[in-house]
Amino acid sequence: DQQVKQNSPSLSVQEGRISILNCDYTNSMFDYFLWYKKYPAEGPTFLISISSIKDKNEDGRFTVFLNKSAKHLSLHIVPSQPGDSAVYFCAATGSGTYKYIFGTGTRLKVLA
Amino acid sequence: EPEVTQTPSHQVTQMGQEVILRCVPISNHLYFYWYRQILGQKVEFLVSFYNNEISEKSEIFDDQFSVERPDGSNFTLKIRSTKLEDSAMYFCASSEALRTRASTYGYTFGSGTRLTVV
Protein backbone atom coordinates (compact mmCIF):
# COMPACT_ATOMS: atom_id res chain seq x y z
CA ASP A 1 0.00 0.00 0.00
CA GLN A 2 2.34 2.71 -1.25
CA GLN A 3 0.05 5.69 -1.32
CA VAL A 4 2.96 8.03 -0.68
CA LYS A 5 6.22 7.40 -2.47
CA GLN A 6 9.65 8.91 -2.21
CA ASN A 7 11.54 7.31 -5.05
CA SER A 8 14.97 8.67 -4.17
CA PRO A 9 16.34 6.92 -1.09
CA SER A 10 19.28 9.31 -0.92
CA LEU A 11 20.51 12.65 -2.21
CA SER A 12 23.85 14.44 -1.88
CA VAL A 13 24.16 18.20 -2.37
CA GLN A 14 26.96 20.71 -1.95
CA GLU A 15 26.62 23.26 0.82
CA GLY A 16 25.01 26.44 -0.45
CA ARG A 17 23.25 24.74 -3.35
CA ILE A 18 19.58 23.86 -3.64
CA SER A 19 18.26 20.53 -2.36
CA ILE A 20 15.11 19.24 -4.03
CA LEU A 21 13.29 16.33 -2.45
CA ASN A 22 10.39 14.76 -4.29
CA CYS A 23 7.28 12.93 -3.24
CA ASP A 24 4.43 11.37 -5.22
CA TYR A 25 1.05 10.25 -4.00
CA THR A 26 -1.72 8.19 -5.47
CA ASN A 27 -4.76 8.94 -3.33
CA SER A 28 -6.73 11.87 -4.73
CA MET A 29 -8.52 12.23 -1.38
CA PHE A 30 -5.36 13.56 0.27
CA ASP A 31 -5.72 17.27 0.86
CA TYR A 32 -2.95 18.12 3.30
CA PHE A 33 0.73 17.36 2.98
CA LEU A 34 3.65 17.72 5.34
CA TRP A 35 7.40 17.36 5.40
CA TYR A 36 9.22 16.02 8.42
CA LYS A 37 12.94 15.84 9.11
CA LYS A 38 14.43 13.05 11.18
CA TYR A 39 17.85 12.73 12.76
CA PRO A 40 19.09 9.35 14.04
CA ALA A 41 17.74 8.43 17.47
CA GLU A 42 15.21 11.27 17.38
CA GLY A 43 11.57 11.54 16.45
CA PRO A 44 10.42 13.22 13.25
CA THR A 45 10.39 17.01 13.44
CA PHE A 46 7.72 18.96 11.57
CA LEU A 47 9.18 21.22 8.90
CA ILE A 48 6.50 22.62 6.65
CA SER A 49 3.06 21.77 5.33
CA ILE A 50 0.78 22.65 2.48
CA SER A 51 -2.94 22.45 2.00
CA SER A 52 -4.40 21.39 -1.31
CA ILE A 53 -5.90 24.84 -1.78
CA LYS A 54 -2.36 26.17 -2.31
CA ASP A 55 0.39 25.28 -4.71
CA LYS A 56 3.28 26.78 -2.76
CA ASN A 57 4.19 27.45 0.83
CA GLU A 58 7.39 29.07 1.97
CA ASP A 59 9.07 29.23 5.37
CA GLY A 60 12.55 30.65 5.42
CA ARG A 61 14.89 28.38 3.49
CA PHE A 62 12.17 25.77 2.97
CA THR A 63 9.55 25.86 0.22
CA VAL A 64 7.04 23.17 -0.57
CA PHE A 65 5.43 22.99 -4.00
CA LEU A 66 2.28 21.02 -4.73
CA ASN A 67 1.19 19.92 -8.20
CA LYS A 68 -2.22 18.39 -7.71
CA SER A 69 -2.73 17.33 -11.29
CA ALA A 70 0.52 15.36 -11.18
CA LYS A 71 -0.05 14.25 -7.57
CA HIS A 72 3.44 15.44 -6.81
CA LEU A 73 5.03 17.59 -4.17
CA SER A 74 8.54 18.72 -3.63
CA LEU A 75 10.57 20.32 -0.88
CA HIS A 76 13.19 22.87 -1.83
CA ILE A 77 15.90 23.82 0.63
CA VAL A 78 18.00 26.78 -0.36
CA PRO A 79 20.73 27.36 0.54
CA SER A 80 21.47 23.88 1.85
CA GLN A 81 23.52 23.66 5.04
CA PRO A 82 25.42 20.73 6.57
CA GLY A 83 22.95 20.75 9.48
CA ASP A 84 20.20 19.89 7.00
CA SER A 85 21.69 16.40 6.62
CA ALA A 86 18.92 14.09 7.82
CA VAL A 87 16.17 11.80 6.54
CA TYR A 88 13.22 13.71 5.11
CA PHE A 89 9.74 12.20 5.09
CA CYS A 90 6.74 13.47 3.25
CA ALA A 91 3.34 12.66 4.70
CA ALA A 92 -0.22 13.07 3.53
CA THR A 93 -3.64 13.06 5.06
CA GLY A 94 -7.23 13.73 4.06
CA SER A 95 -10.42 14.94 5.65
CA GLY A 96 -12.22 12.36 7.71
CA THR A 97 -9.04 10.73 8.98
CA TYR A 98 -6.66 11.43 11.82
CA LYS A 99 -3.72 9.56 10.40
CA TYR A 100 -0.78 10.57 8.28
CA ILE A 101 0.53 8.29 5.56
CA PHE A 102 4.30 8.60 5.39
CA GLY A 103 6.66 8.00 2.53
CA THR A 104 9.77 5.87 2.97
CA GLY A 105 12.07 8.86 3.33
CA THR A 106 15.00 10.41 1.49
CA ARG A 107 18.36 10.66 3.19
CA LEU A 108 19.86 14.07 2.41
CA LYS A 109 23.57 14.62 2.82
CA VAL A 110 24.83 18.17 2.50
CA LEU A 111 28.53 18.23 1.80
CA ALA A 112 30.65 21.00 3.27
CA GLU B 1 10.07 24.64 23.47
CA PRO B 2 7.45 22.11 24.63
CA GLU B 3 8.35 18.48 24.06
CA VAL B 4 6.70 15.10 23.87
CA THR B 5 8.61 12.83 26.25
CA GLN B 6 8.82 9.08 25.84
CA THR B 7 10.14 6.48 28.26
CA PRO B 8 12.03 4.24 28.19
CA SER B 9 14.26 5.08 25.24
CA HIS B 10 15.02 1.39 24.76
CA GLN B 11 13.10 -1.64 25.98
CA VAL B 12 14.14 -5.25 25.53
CA THR B 13 11.53 -7.87 26.26
CA GLN B 14 11.02 -11.58 25.82
CA MET B 15 8.51 -12.81 23.28
CA GLY B 16 5.12 -13.27 24.89
CA GLN B 17 5.70 -10.68 27.60
CA GLU B 18 3.62 -7.56 28.08
CA VAL B 19 5.20 -4.15 27.56
CA ILE B 20 3.96 -0.67 28.33
CA LEU B 21 5.44 2.27 26.48
CA ARG B 22 4.95 5.62 28.11
CA CYS B 23 4.51 9.08 26.73
CA VAL B 24 3.92 12.51 28.21
CA PRO B 25 2.32 14.66 25.51
CA ILE B 26 2.51 18.44 25.42
CA SER B 27 0.26 19.69 28.17
CA ASN B 28 -2.30 21.70 26.19
CA HIS B 29 -2.58 19.17 23.38
CA LEU B 30 -5.81 17.28 22.93
CA TYR B 31 -5.02 14.69 20.28
CA PHE B 32 -2.59 11.84 20.83
CA TYR B 33 -1.09 9.29 18.49
CA TRP B 34 1.15 6.27 18.31
CA TYR B 35 3.21 5.47 15.23
CA ARG B 36 5.89 2.88 14.70
CA GLN B 37 8.84 2.41 12.36
CA ILE B 38 10.23 -1.03 11.73
CA LEU B 39 13.92 -0.81 10.89
CA GLY B 40 14.42 0.33 7.31
CA GLN B 41 10.72 0.81 6.70
CA LYS B 42 8.39 3.76 6.76
CA VAL B 43 6.68 5.36 9.72
CA GLU B 44 3.27 3.71 10.14
CA PHE B 45 0.17 4.94 11.93
CA LEU B 46 -1.10 2.80 14.79
CA VAL B 47 -3.78 4.74 16.63
CA SER B 48 -5.18 8.16 17.44
CA PHE B 49 -6.85 9.11 20.72
CA TYR B 50 -9.09 12.01 21.55
CA ASN B 51 -11.49 12.79 24.37
CA ASN B 52 -10.49 9.61 26.20
CA GLU B 53 -11.26 7.27 23.40
CA ILE B 54 -9.72 5.82 20.28
CA SER B 55 -10.71 7.96 17.31
CA GLU B 56 -9.02 5.88 14.64
CA LYS B 57 -6.80 2.81 14.45
CA SER B 58 -4.96 0.95 11.74
CA GLU B 59 -5.09 -2.72 10.88
CA ILE B 60 -1.80 -3.13 12.76
CA PHE B 61 -3.53 -2.12 15.99
CA ASP B 62 -5.14 -5.46 16.78
CA ASP B 63 -6.41 -6.89 20.06
CA GLN B 64 -2.87 -7.20 21.38
CA PHE B 65 -2.58 -3.41 21.51
CA SER B 66 -4.31 -0.98 23.80
CA VAL B 67 -3.90 2.68 24.73
CA GLU B 68 -4.77 4.57 27.84
CA ARG B 69 -4.54 8.04 29.31
CA PRO B 70 -4.64 7.02 32.95
CA ASP B 71 -4.04 10.30 34.74
CA GLY B 72 -4.50 13.25 32.40
CA SER B 73 -0.81 13.59 31.62
CA ASN B 74 0.52 10.20 30.57
CA PHE B 75 -0.47 8.38 27.40
CA THR B 76 0.49 4.71 27.24
CA LEU B 77 0.67 2.00 24.62
CA LYS B 78 0.41 -1.56 25.90
CA ILE B 79 1.30 -4.64 23.92
CA ARG B 80 -0.14 -7.64 25.74
CA SER B 81 1.89 -10.50 24.31
CA THR B 82 4.81 -9.29 22.27
CA LYS B 83 5.90 -10.96 19.06
CA LEU B 84 9.24 -10.77 17.30
CA GLU B 85 7.67 -8.65 14.57
CA ASP B 86 6.68 -6.01 17.14
CA SER B 87 10.34 -4.97 17.29
CA ALA B 88 10.37 -1.37 16.06
CA MET B 89 10.75 2.26 17.07
CA TYR B 90 7.50 3.45 18.60
CA PHE B 91 6.77 7.14 18.36
CA CYS B 92 4.21 9.01 20.39
CA ALA B 93 2.88 12.30 19.01
CA SER B 94 0.44 14.95 20.10
CA SER B 95 -1.34 17.88 18.55
CA GLU B 96 -3.33 20.83 19.77
CA ALA B 97 -6.01 20.43 17.15
CA LEU B 98 -6.76 18.75 13.90
CA ARG B 99 -5.48 20.66 10.94
CA THR B 100 -7.59 23.05 9.00
CA ARG B 101 -7.33 23.67 5.32
CA ALA B 102 -5.32 26.83 5.87
CA SER B 103 -3.28 25.79 8.87
CA THR B 104 0.40 25.10 9.05
CA TYR B 105 -0.07 22.53 11.70
CA GLY B 106 1.85 19.33 12.26
CA TYR B 107 2.16 16.82 15.04
CA THR B 108 4.94 17.02 17.60
CA PHE B 109 6.66 13.67 17.89
CA GLY B 110 8.61 12.27 20.80
CA SER B 111 12.09 10.78 20.38
CA GLY B 112 10.74 7.26 20.36
CA THR B 113 11.12 4.01 22.27
CA ARG B 114 13.13 1.31 20.59
CA LEU B 115 11.39 -1.98 21.39
CA THR B 116 13.39 -5.13 20.87
CA VAL B 117 11.57 -8.44 21.26
CA VAL B 118 13.88 -11.43 21.71
mmCIF file of C-alpha atoms in Angstrom:
data_model
loop_
_atom_site.group_PDB
_atom_site.id
_atom_site.type_symbol
_atom_site.label_atom_id
_atom_site.label_comp_id
_atom_site.label_asym_id
_atom_site.label_seq_id
_atom_site.Cartn_x
_atom_site.Cartn_y
_atom_site.Cartn_z
ATOM 1 C CA ASP A 1 0.000 0.000 0.000
ATOM 2 C CA GLN A 2 2.342 2.707 -1.246
ATOM 3 C CA GLN A 3 0.046 5.685 -1.323
ATOM 4 C CA VAL A 4 2.955 8.033 -0.678
ATOM 5 C CA LYS A 5 6.224 7.398 -2.468
ATOM 6 C CA GLN A 6 9.645 8.907 -2.215
ATOM 7 C CA ASN A 7 11.539 7.314 -5.049
ATOM 8 C CA SER A 8 14.969 8.671 -4.168
ATOM 9 C CA PRO A 9 16.339 6.925 -1.089
ATOM 10 C CA SER A 10 19.281 9.311 -0.918
ATOM 11 C CA LEU A 11 20.513 12.652 -2.207
ATOM 12 C CA SER A 12 23.854 14.445 -1.883
ATOM 13 C CA VAL A 13 24.157 18.201 -2.374
ATOM 14 C CA GLN A 14 26.965 20.707 -1.946
ATOM 15 C CA GLU A 15 26.618 23.258 0.820
ATOM 16 C CA GLY A 16 25.008 26.437 -0.450
ATOM 17 C CA ARG A 17 23.245 24.738 -3.349
ATOM 18 C CA ILE A 18 19.582 23.860 -3.639
ATOM 19 C CA SER A 19 18.258 20.530 -2.362
ATOM 20 C CA ILE A 20 15.105 19.240 -4.034
ATOM 21 C CA LEU A 21 13.294 16.327 -2.453
ATOM 22 C CA ASN A 22 10.388 14.763 -4.288
ATOM 23 C CA CYS A 23 7.279 12.931 -3.243
ATOM 24 C CA ASP A 24 4.429 11.368 -5.222
ATOM 25 C CA TYR A 25 1.049 10.246 -3.998
ATOM 26 C CA THR A 26 -1.719 8.188 -5.470
ATOM 27 C CA ASN A 27 -4.763 8.939 -3.326
ATOM 28 C CA SER A 28 -6.727 11.875 -4.728
ATOM 29 C CA MET A 29 -8.520 12.235 -1.381
ATOM 30 C CA PHE A 30 -5.358 13.561 0.274
ATOM 31 C CA ASP A 31 -5.722 17.271 0.864
ATOM 32 C CA TYR A 32 -2.947 18.122 3.303
ATOM 33 C CA PHE A 33 0.730 17.361 2.983
ATOM 34 C CA LEU A 34 3.646 17.724 5.340
ATOM 35 C CA TRP A 35 7.397 17.359 5.396
ATOM 36 C CA TYR A 36 9.221 16.021 8.422
ATOM 37 C CA LYS A 37 12.940 15.842 9.114
ATOM 38 C CA LYS A 38 14.427 13.047 11.179
ATOM 39 C CA TYR A 39 17.848 12.729 12.761
ATOM 40 C CA PRO A 40 19.088 9.350 14.042
ATOM 41 C CA ALA A 41 17.736 8.426 17.472
ATOM 42 C CA GLU A 42 15.214 11.271 17.384
ATOM 43 C CA GLY A 43 11.572 11.539 16.453
ATOM 44 C CA PRO A 44 10.421 13.218 13.248
ATOM 45 C CA THR A 45 10.392 17.013 13.435
ATOM 46 C CA PHE A 46 7.725 18.957 11.571
ATOM 47 C CA LEU A 47 9.176 21.225 8.901
ATOM 48 C CA ILE A 48 6.498 22.618 6.650
ATOM 49 C CA SER A 49 3.063 21.771 5.328
ATOM 50 C CA ILE A 50 0.779 22.653 2.484
ATOM 51 C CA SER A 51 -2.937 22.452 2.001
ATOM 52 C CA SER A 52 -4.405 21.386 -1.310
ATOM 53 C CA ILE A 53 -5.899 24.845 -1.778
ATOM 54 C CA LYS A 54 -2.365 26.167 -2.308
ATOM 55 C CA ASP A 55 0.393 25.284 -4.712
ATOM 56 C CA LYS A 56 3.275 26.776 -2.763
ATOM 57 C CA ASN A 57 4.192 27.447 0.831
ATOM 58 C CA GLU A 58 7.395 29.065 1.971
ATOM 59 C CA ASP A 59 9.066 29.228 5.365
ATOM 60 C CA GLY A 60 12.551 30.655 5.417
ATOM 61 C CA ARG A 61 14.892 28.377 3.489
ATOM 62 C CA PHE A 62 12.167 25.770 2.971
ATOM 63 C CA THR A 63 9.553 25.859 0.217
ATOM 64 C CA VAL A 64 7.041 23.169 -0.571
ATOM 65 C CA PHE A 65 5.427 22.988 -3.997
ATOM 66 C CA LEU A 66 2.282 21.020 -4.733
ATOM 67 C CA ASN A 67 1.194 19.921 -8.204
ATOM 68 C CA LYS A 68 -2.217 18.392 -7.706
ATOM 69 C CA SER A 69 -2.731 17.329 -11.290
ATOM 70 C CA ALA A 70 0.520 15.365 -11.185
ATOM 71 C CA LYS A 71 -0.047 14.253 -7.575
ATOM 72 C CA HIS A 72 3.440 15.436 -6.806
ATOM 73 C CA LEU A 73 5.025 17.586 -4.165
ATOM 74 C CA SER A 74 8.545 18.724 -3.626
ATOM 75 C CA LEU A 75 10.568 20.324 -0.880
ATOM 76 C CA HIS A 76 13.194 22.870 -1.827
ATOM 77 C CA ILE A 77 15.901 23.820 0.632
ATOM 78 C CA VAL A 78 18.000 26.782 -0.358
ATOM 79 C CA PRO A 79 20.731 27.357 0.537
ATOM 80 C CA SER A 80 21.470 23.882 1.852
ATOM 81 C CA GLN A 81 23.520 23.661 5.038
ATOM 82 C CA PRO A 82 25.425 20.727 6.573
ATOM 83 C CA GLY A 83 22.948 20.747 9.483
ATOM 84 C CA ASP A 84 20.202 19.887 7.004
ATOM 85 C CA SER A 85 21.686 16.404 6.622
ATOM 86 C CA ALA A 86 18.917 14.090 7.815
ATOM 87 C CA VAL A 87 16.174 11.804 6.540
ATOM 88 C CA TYR A 88 13.218 13.709 5.106
ATOM 89 C CA PHE A 89 9.741 12.197 5.086
ATOM 90 C CA CYS A 90 6.743 13.474 3.251
ATOM 91 C CA ALA A 91 3.342 12.662 4.698
ATOM 92 C CA ALA A 92 -0.220 13.067 3.531
ATOM 93 C CA THR A 93 -3.642 13.060 5.061
ATOM 94 C CA GLY A 94 -7.230 13.734 4.061
ATOM 95 C CA SER A 95 -10.420 14.936 5.645
ATOM 96 C CA GLY A 96 -12.222 12.358 7.707
ATOM 97 C CA THR A 97 -9.039 10.726 8.976
ATOM 98 C CA TYR A 98 -6.658 11.425 11.824
ATOM 99 C CA LYS A 99 -3.724 9.556 10.405
ATOM 100 C CA TYR A 100 -0.783 10.574 8.283
ATOM 101 C CA ILE A 101 0.532 8.295 5.563
ATOM 102 C CA PHE A 102 4.300 8.598 5.393
ATOM 103 C CA GLY A 103 6.663 8.004 2.526
ATOM 104 C CA THR A 104 9.769 5.868 2.965
ATOM 105 C CA GLY A 105 12.066 8.857 3.333
ATOM 106 C CA THR A 106 14.996 10.405 1.488
ATOM 107 C CA ARG A 107 18.364 10.659 3.188
ATOM 108 C CA LEU A 108 19.862 14.074 2.410
ATOM 109 C CA LYS A 109 23.566 14.624 2.821
ATOM 110 C CA VAL A 110 24.829 18.174 2.504
ATOM 111 C CA LEU A 111 28.528 18.228 1.800
ATOM 112 C CA ALA A 112 30.655 20.999 3.270
ATOM 113 C CA GLU B 1 10.067 24.636 23.467
ATOM 114 C CA PRO B 2 7.451 22.106 24.626
ATOM 115 C CA GLU B 3 8.346 18.475 24.063
ATOM 116 C CA VAL B 4 6.703 15.100 23.872
ATOM 117 C CA THR B 5 8.607 12.832 26.254
ATOM 118 C CA GLN B 6 8.824 9.075 25.839
ATOM 119 C CA THR B 7 10.136 6.482 28.263
ATOM 120 C CA PRO B 8 12.027 4.242 28.186
ATOM 121 C CA SER B 9 14.259 5.077 25.242
ATOM 122 C CA HIS B 10 15.024 1.395 24.763
ATOM 123 C CA GLN B 11 13.102 -1.645 25.978
ATOM 124 C CA VAL B 12 14.142 -5.248 25.533
ATOM 125 C CA THR B 13 11.526 -7.873 26.256
ATOM 126 C CA GLN B 14 11.024 -11.581 25.824
ATOM 127 C CA MET B 15 8.512 -12.809 23.279
ATOM 128 C CA GLY B 16 5.116 -13.273 24.886
ATOM 129 C CA GLN B 17 5.697 -10.683 27.600
ATOM 130 C CA GLU B 18 3.622 -7.561 28.080
ATOM 131 C CA VAL B 19 5.199 -4.149 27.563
ATOM 132 C CA ILE B 20 3.963 -0.674 28.330
ATOM 133 C CA LEU B 21 5.436 2.267 26.478
ATOM 134 C CA ARG B 22 4.950 5.622 28.108
ATOM 135 C CA CYS B 23 4.513 9.082 26.729
ATOM 136 C CA VAL B 24 3.916 12.506 28.207
ATOM 137 C CA PRO B 25 2.315 14.664 25.512
ATOM 138 C CA ILE B 26 2.508 18.440 25.419
ATOM 139 C CA SER B 27 0.259 19.688 28.169
ATOM 140 C CA ASN B 28 -2.296 21.700 26.187
ATOM 141 C CA HIS B 29 -2.577 19.172 23.377
ATOM 142 C CA LEU B 30 -5.815 17.281 22.925
ATOM 143 C CA TYR B 31 -5.018 14.688 20.279
ATOM 144 C CA PHE B 32 -2.585 11.838 20.831
ATOM 145 C CA TYR B 33 -1.092 9.294 18.485
ATOM 146 C CA TRP B 34 1.151 6.273 18.310
ATOM 147 C CA TYR B 35 3.207 5.465 15.229
ATOM 148 C CA ARG B 36 5.891 2.877 14.700
ATOM 149 C CA GLN B 37 8.841 2.415 12.361
ATOM 150 C CA ILE B 38 10.227 -1.030 11.733
ATOM 151 C CA LEU B 39 13.918 -0.806 10.893
ATOM 152 C CA GLY B 40 14.417 0.330 7.311
ATOM 153 C CA GLN B 41 10.716 0.806 6.701
ATOM 154 C CA LYS B 42 8.390 3.764 6.760
ATOM 155 C CA VAL B 43 6.685 5.356 9.715
ATOM 156 C CA GLU B 44 3.267 3.707 10.142
ATOM 157 C CA PHE B 45 0.172 4.943 11.931
ATOM 158 C CA LEU B 46 -1.101 2.801 14.787
ATOM 159 C CA VAL B 47 -3.781 4.743 16.632
ATOM 160 C CA SER B 48 -5.178 8.155 17.443
ATOM 161 C CA PHE B 49 -6.845 9.108 20.719
ATOM 162 C CA TYR B 50 -9.089 12.012 21.553
ATOM 163 C CA ASN B 51 -11.491 12.787 24.372
ATOM 164 C CA ASN B 52 -10.485 9.612 26.203
ATOM 165 C CA GLU B 53 -11.264 7.267 23.403
ATOM 166 C CA ILE B 54 -9.725 5.822 20.281
ATOM 167 C CA SER B 55 -10.707 7.956 17.308
ATOM 168 C CA GLU B 56 -9.019 5.883 14.643
ATOM 169 C CA LYS B 57 -6.801 2.810 14.446
ATOM 170 C CA SER B 58 -4.961 0.948 11.744
ATOM 171 C CA GLU B 59 -5.087 -2.723 10.883
ATOM 172 C CA ILE B 60 -1.799 -3.129 12.757
ATOM 173 C CA PHE B 61 -3.529 -2.119 15.987
ATOM 174 C CA ASP B 62 -5.138 -5.457 16.784
ATOM 175 C CA ASP B 63 -6.405 -6.890 20.058
ATOM 176 C CA GLN B 64 -2.868 -7.205 21.384
ATOM 177 C CA PHE B 65 -2.576 -3.412 21.515
ATOM 178 C CA SER B 66 -4.306 -0.976 23.805
ATOM 179 C CA VAL B 67 -3.899 2.684 24.731
ATOM 180 C CA GLU B 68 -4.770 4.575 27.840
ATOM 181 C CA ARG B 69 -4.541 8.037 29.308
ATOM 182 C CA PRO B 70 -4.639 7.018 32.953
ATOM 183 C CA ASP B 71 -4.043 10.299 34.740
ATOM 184 C CA GLY B 72 -4.501 13.249 32.400
ATOM 185 C CA SER B 73 -0.812 13.590 31.621
ATOM 186 C CA ASN B 74 0.523 10.195 30.574
ATOM 187 C CA PHE B 75 -0.467 8.379 27.396
ATOM 188 C CA THR B 76 0.495 4.712 27.244
ATOM 189 C CA LEU B 77 0.667 1.997 24.623
ATOM 190 C CA LYS B 78 0.406 -1.556 25.901
ATOM 191 C CA ILE B 79 1.297 -4.642 23.916
ATOM 192 C CA ARG B 80 -0.135 -7.644 25.740
ATOM 193 C CA SER B 81 1.888 -10.501 24.315
ATOM 194 C CA THR B 82 4.812 -9.289 22.272
ATOM 195 C CA LYS B 83 5.904 -10.963 19.063
ATOM 196 C CA LEU B 84 9.245 -10.767 17.300
ATOM 197 C CA GLU B 85 7.666 -8.646 14.574
ATOM 198 C CA ASP B 86 6.678 -6.006 17.142
ATOM 199 C CA SER B 87 10.337 -4.968 17.287
ATOM 200 C CA ALA B 88 10.373 -1.370 16.059
ATOM 201 C CA MET B 89 10.747 2.265 17.074
ATOM 202 C CA TYR B 90 7.502 3.446 18.597
ATOM 203 C CA PHE B 91 6.773 7.144 18.362
ATOM 204 C CA CYS B 92 4.213 9.011 20.390
ATOM 205 C CA ALA B 93 2.882 12.303 19.012
ATOM 206 C CA SER B 94 0.441 14.946 20.105
ATOM 207 C CA SER B 95 -1.337 17.880 18.552
ATOM 208 C CA GLU B 96 -3.333 20.833 19.766
ATOM 209 C CA ALA B 97 -6.012 20.427 17.148
ATOM 210 C CA LEU B 98 -6.760 18.747 13.901
ATOM 211 C CA ARG B 99 -5.480 20.659 10.938
ATOM 212 C CA THR B 100 -7.589 23.054 9.002
ATOM 213 C CA ARG B 101 -7.332 23.668 5.316
ATOM 214 C CA ALA B 102 -5.322 26.835 5.872
ATOM 215 C CA SER B 103 -3.283 25.786 8.873
ATOM 216 C CA THR B 104 0.405 25.103 9.054
ATOM 217 C CA TYR B 105 -0.068 22.526 11.700
ATOM 218 C CA GLY B 106 1.847 19.333 12.259
ATOM 219 C CA TYR B 107 2.157 16.824 15.040
ATOM 220 C CA THR B 108 4.936 17.021 17.603
ATOM 221 C CA PHE B 109 6.663 13.668 17.894
ATOM 222 C CA GLY B 110 8.615 12.272 20.803
ATOM 223 C CA SER B 111 12.087 10.779 20.381
ATOM 224 C CA GLY B 112 10.736 7.261 20.363
ATOM 225 C CA THR B 113 11.117 4.015 22.267
ATOM 226 C CA ARG B 114 13.130 1.305 20.586
ATOM 227 C CA LEU B 115 11.392 -1.977 21.394
ATOM 228 C CA THR B 116 13.395 -5.134 20.866
ATOM 229 C CA VAL B 117 11.567 -8.443 21.256
ATOM 230 C CA VAL B 118 13.879 -11.428 21.708
#
